[in-house]
Short mmCIF file of C-alpha atoms in Angstrom, two decimals:
data_model
loop_
_atom_site.label_atom_id
_atom_site.label_comp_id
_atom_site.label_asym_id
_atom_site.label_seq_id
_atom_site.Cartn_x
_atom_site.Cartn_y
_atom_site.Cartn_z
CA MET H 1 -34.41 25.03 -20.57
CA PRO H 2 -31.38 24.14 -18.44
CA LEU H 3 -28.67 21.49 -19.38
CA THR H 4 -29.08 18.49 -17.55
CA PRO H 5 -25.05 17.92 -15.54
CA ALA H 6 -23.12 15.38 -16.99
CA PRO H 7 -22.68 12.39 -14.72
CA ALA H 8 -19.72 13.01 -12.54
CA PRO H 9 -17.08 10.77 -13.76
CA PRO H 10 -16.00 6.84 -11.60
CA ALA H 11 -14.60 7.03 -8.62
CA LEU H 12 -11.18 5.61 -8.46
CA VAL H 13 -10.06 3.99 -5.08
CA VAL H 14 -6.75 3.49 -4.51
CA PHE H 15 -4.61 1.38 -2.45
CA ASP H 16 -1.17 0.57 -0.76
CA LEU H 17 -0.29 -3.09 -0.56
CA ASP H 18 1.35 -4.11 2.74
CA GLY H 19 -0.60 -4.62 5.77
CA THR H 20 -3.82 -2.46 4.05
CA LEU H 21 -4.59 -4.98 1.15
CA LEU H 22 -2.63 -7.58 2.26
CA ASP H 23 -1.82 -8.61 5.46
CA THR H 24 2.04 -9.62 4.52
CA HIS H 25 3.60 -10.31 7.83
CA VAL H 26 4.97 -13.23 8.44
CA ASP H 27 6.36 -13.73 4.89
CA LEU H 28 8.46 -10.24 4.79
CA VAL H 29 10.01 -11.21 8.54
CA GLU H 30 10.97 -14.41 7.55
CA SER H 31 11.75 -13.48 4.00
CA LEU H 32 13.80 -9.96 5.94
CA ASN H 33 15.63 -13.20 8.45
CA HIS H 34 16.61 -15.05 4.95
CA THR H 35 17.88 -12.45 4.17
CA ILE H 36 20.35 -10.84 7.45
CA SER H 37 21.46 -14.48 7.99
CA ALA H 38 23.72 -14.61 5.65
CA LEU H 39 25.10 -12.39 7.49
CA ASP H 40 24.47 -14.05 10.49
CA LEU H 41 22.36 -11.24 12.13
CA GLU H 42 19.83 -11.91 14.79
CA PRO H 43 16.75 -12.22 13.36
CA VAL H 44 14.09 -9.70 13.03
CA SER H 45 10.45 -9.69 14.60
CA TYR H 46 7.01 -8.92 13.71
CA ASP H 47 7.63 -5.38 16.28
CA ASP H 48 10.24 -4.66 14.05
CA LEU H 49 8.52 -4.65 11.17
CA THR H 50 6.87 -1.25 12.04
CA HIS H 51 9.68 0.65 11.54
CA LEU H 52 11.47 -0.96 9.05
CA VAL H 53 8.22 -1.37 6.21
CA GLY H 54 7.37 1.21 3.88
CA GLN H 55 10.20 2.20 1.68
CA GLY H 56 10.90 -0.89 -0.34
CA ALA H 57 13.24 -4.22 -0.19
CA ARG H 58 16.64 -2.55 -0.56
CA VAL H 59 15.35 0.34 2.96
CA MET H 60 13.83 -3.09 4.67
CA ILE H 61 16.96 -4.66 4.59
CA GLU H 62 19.42 -1.94 4.98
CA ARG H 63 17.04 -1.00 8.36
CA ALA H 64 17.39 -4.31 9.63
CA CYS H 65 21.43 -4.00 9.20
CA ARG H 66 20.86 -0.81 11.02
CA LEU H 67 19.27 -1.42 13.43
CA ARG H 68 21.08 -5.35 14.16
CA GLY H 69 23.92 -3.21 14.53
CA HIS H 70 25.87 -4.07 10.73
CA PRO H 71 25.35 -1.02 9.20
CA LEU H 72 25.85 -2.83 5.54
CA GLU H 73 28.64 -0.61 3.29
CA GLY H 74 30.04 -0.23 -0.49
CA ASP H 75 28.20 -2.46 -2.86
CA ALA H 76 26.99 -5.60 0.27
CA LEU H 77 22.86 -4.07 -0.90
CA PRO H 78 23.09 -6.05 -4.28
CA ALA H 79 24.01 -9.93 -3.52
CA LEU H 80 21.13 -9.16 -0.26
CA MET H 81 18.78 -8.07 -2.02
CA GLU H 82 18.81 -11.01 -4.57
CA ARG H 83 18.76 -13.27 -1.77
CA PHE H 84 15.53 -11.88 -0.48
CA ILE H 85 13.23 -11.34 -3.38
CA ALA H 86 14.65 -15.11 -4.47
CA HIS H 87 12.79 -15.90 -1.35
CA TYR H 88 10.16 -13.85 -1.18
CA ALA H 89 9.13 -14.16 -5.10
CA GLY H 90 10.05 -17.76 -4.58
CA ASN H 91 7.61 -18.59 -1.45
CA MET H 92 4.38 -16.57 -2.65
CA PRO H 93 1.68 -16.17 -1.23
CA GLY H 94 3.07 -18.17 1.93
CA ARG H 95 1.18 -17.33 4.58
CA THR H 96 0.22 -13.72 2.91
CA GLU H 97 -4.29 -13.46 2.24
CA PRO H 98 -5.95 -10.20 2.43
CA TYR H 99 -7.38 -8.56 5.01
CA PRO H 100 -11.09 -9.47 6.42
CA GLY H 101 -13.85 -7.95 4.18
CA LEU H 102 -11.45 -6.61 1.78
CA VAL H 103 -12.48 -8.42 -1.90
CA ALA H 104 -16.84 -7.98 -0.35
CA ALA H 105 -15.34 -4.34 -0.53
CA MET H 106 -13.65 -3.88 -3.47
CA ASP H 107 -17.09 -6.00 -5.57
CA ARG H 108 -19.37 -3.99 -3.68
CA LEU H 109 -16.35 -0.64 -5.38
CA LYS H 110 -16.98 -2.62 -8.27
CA SER H 111 -20.83 -3.11 -8.84
CA LYS H 112 -21.00 1.17 -8.84
CA GLY H 113 -18.98 1.06 -11.34
CA TYR H 114 -15.70 2.23 -9.54
CA ARG H 115 -11.77 2.52 -10.30
CA LEU H 116 -9.45 0.43 -8.12
CA ALA H 117 -5.65 0.65 -8.20
CA VAL H 118 -2.50 0.11 -6.37
CA CYS H 119 0.58 2.11 -5.30
CA THR H 120 2.74 0.58 -3.00
CA ASN H 121 6.55 0.75 -1.83
CA LYS H 122 7.11 -2.68 -3.05
CA MET H 123 9.07 -3.04 -5.83
CA GLU H 124 6.41 -3.05 -8.91
CA SER H 125 7.24 -7.48 -9.90
CA LEU H 126 6.94 -8.48 -6.48
CA ALA H 127 3.78 -7.17 -6.16
CA LEU H 128 2.23 -8.44 -9.73
CA GLY H 129 3.67 -11.17 -8.15
CA LEU H 130 1.79 -11.36 -5.06
CA LEU H 131 -1.64 -10.18 -6.57
CA GLU H 132 -1.71 -12.67 -8.96
CA LYS H 133 -1.08 -15.89 -6.28
CA LEU H 134 -4.08 -14.49 -5.23
CA ASP H 135 -5.63 -13.81 -7.71
CA LEU H 136 -6.96 -10.47 -7.12
CA THR H 137 -4.69 -9.14 -10.35
CA GLN H 138 -9.26 -8.93 -12.32
CA TYR H 139 -10.08 -5.85 -9.67
CA PHE H 140 -7.39 -3.78 -10.24
CA ASP H 141 -7.00 -1.08 -13.14
CA ALA H 142 -3.65 -0.18 -12.50
CA ILE H 143 -0.74 -1.46 -10.24
CA SER H 144 2.09 0.73 -9.34
CA GLY H 145 5.94 -0.56 -7.64
CA GLY H 146 8.11 1.58 -5.71
CA ASP H 147 10.36 1.67 -9.28
CA THR H 148 7.72 1.98 -11.46
CA PHE H 149 8.20 5.16 -12.02
CA PRO H 150 11.43 6.82 -11.03
CA VAL H 151 10.16 8.20 -7.61
CA ARG H 152 8.21 6.15 -4.58
CA LYS H 153 5.94 7.45 -2.07
CA PRO H 154 4.98 9.48 -0.43
CA ASP H 155 6.38 11.55 -3.55
CA ALA H 156 2.91 12.36 -5.02
CA CYS H 157 3.90 12.31 -8.65
CA HIS H 158 3.94 7.81 -7.39
CA LEU H 159 0.16 8.42 -6.35
CA THR H 160 -1.11 11.23 -9.33
CA GLY H 161 1.09 8.43 -11.73
CA THR H 162 -1.01 5.58 -10.74
CA ILE H 163 -4.18 7.92 -10.83
CA GLU H 164 -3.69 8.21 -15.00
CA ARG H 165 -2.49 4.30 -16.00
CA ALA H 166 -6.02 3.34 -14.42
CA GLY H 167 -7.58 5.73 -16.81
CA GLY H 168 -8.95 7.96 -13.76
CA ASP H 169 -9.65 11.32 -12.13
CA ILE H 170 -7.47 12.69 -9.39
CA ALA H 171 -10.52 15.03 -8.28
CA ARG H 172 -12.96 12.04 -8.07
CA THR H 173 -9.57 9.66 -6.49
CA VAL H 174 -9.48 8.26 -3.00
CA MET H 175 -6.02 6.83 -1.24
CA ILE H 176 -5.89 4.25 0.92
CA GLY H 177 -3.40 3.38 2.90
CA ASP H 178 -1.51 2.12 6.56
CA SER H 179 1.63 4.26 7.09
CA ILE H 180 2.29 8.38 6.98
CA ASN H 181 3.90 7.21 3.72
CA ASP H 182 0.27 6.89 2.15
CA ILE H 183 -1.64 9.30 3.72
CA ALA H 184 1.37 11.80 3.16
CA VAL H 185 1.46 10.72 -0.16
CA ALA H 186 -2.31 12.00 -0.22
CA LYS H 187 -1.82 15.28 1.03
CA ASN H 188 1.40 15.42 -1.20
CA ALA H 189 -1.45 14.72 -4.51
CA GLY H 190 -4.29 17.33 -3.57
CA VAL H 191 -6.61 14.15 -2.82
CA PRO H 192 -8.25 12.13 0.53
CA SER H 193 -6.85 9.45 2.48
CA ILE H 194 -7.82 6.81 4.22
CA ALA H 195 -6.30 5.24 6.94
CA VAL H 196 -7.15 1.28 8.58
CA PRO H 197 -4.96 1.05 11.71
CA PHE H 198 -4.43 -2.79 11.56
CA GLY H 199 -1.29 -1.93 8.99
CA TYR H 200 2.21 -1.50 9.84
CA SER H 201 1.93 1.52 11.13
CA ASP H 202 5.23 2.64 14.42
CA VAL H 203 2.53 5.21 15.66
CA PRO H 204 -1.11 5.42 15.55
CA VAL H 205 -2.93 6.48 12.61
CA SER H 206 -4.89 8.83 14.69
CA SER H 207 -1.49 11.09 14.53
CA LEU H 208 -0.65 11.41 10.64
CA ASP H 209 -4.66 13.15 10.22
CA PRO H 210 -5.62 11.08 7.47
CA ASP H 211 -9.59 11.91 6.02
CA VAL H 212 -11.66 9.41 7.65
CA ILE H 213 -10.02 6.18 9.31
CA ILE H 214 -11.89 2.48 9.09
CA THR H 215 -11.98 0.24 11.43
CA HIS H 216 -12.46 -3.33 8.99
CA PHE H 217 -13.34 -3.26 5.29
CA ASP H 218 -16.50 -3.67 5.93
CA GLU H 219 -17.05 0.41 5.51
CA LEU H 220 -15.55 0.58 2.30
CA THR H 221 -18.92 1.39 0.59
CA SER H 222 -19.25 4.00 -2.21
CA GLU H 223 -21.40 5.75 0.24
CA LEU H 224 -18.29 6.98 2.54
CA VAL H 225 -16.54 7.19 -0.67
CA GLU H 226 -18.62 10.17 -2.29
CA ARG H 227 -19.93 11.83 1.26
CA LEU H 228 -15.43 11.96 1.56
CA LEU H 229 -14.83 13.98 -2.18
CA ARG H 230 -17.80 15.94 -1.62
CA GLU H 231 -16.28 17.12 2.02
CA TYR H 232 -12.69 17.37 0.27
CA ALA H 233 -13.81 19.07 -2.40
CA GLU H 234 -15.57 21.85 -0.34
CA LYS H 235 -12.65 21.55 1.91
CA VAL H 236 -10.15 22.94 -0.45
CA ALA H 237 -12.49 25.47 -2.06
CA VAL H 238 -12.66 27.27 1.03
#
């Protein structure tokens, strides 16, 4: 009598945070401008944001200062980091909100037994605090930040470490993000990627060569995830 194949383990969907799960741009810009005002620098705007975010607050501050013709020297950064963290954490959740359709999409995936996780270059404490303020932490089996591991996106170990924390299977994992670090970490870890075009990428997400692009979270279904996992497995098997 032929053996019945074992059912596939639940899929894991890993989300980036800023520009993917949550529209954080207003609060990021406000906290960044509060920070660089200590140096009497001109404020940055939303149009600048896509060139500044993606590597965490430390790099964002350094890039903003360089953009305003004031590259940081010596030990100036730690005090600016403290100023940014205090302002950002003290004003959570501010005007940050989930992108349209996100909560319904996560409910759909959870109803199918899927695991969900967050893999962001934002500091873990800030990511966790923000998701707690928005009452979203219950959706996630793991939340990892840019300081959770010794490395961060696009290093594959940031994503693989998140998968391990979430109890996921790398062969049943999909990464969703809005920028080059998200698509690159998926490629580096050997998992398929879904890109969203409404985030903070400074180039069209189509140019990053994701496996799929969705324009609204209404498109994020278990059927899409399963098709993507199947097609990706077939592609790498060739």
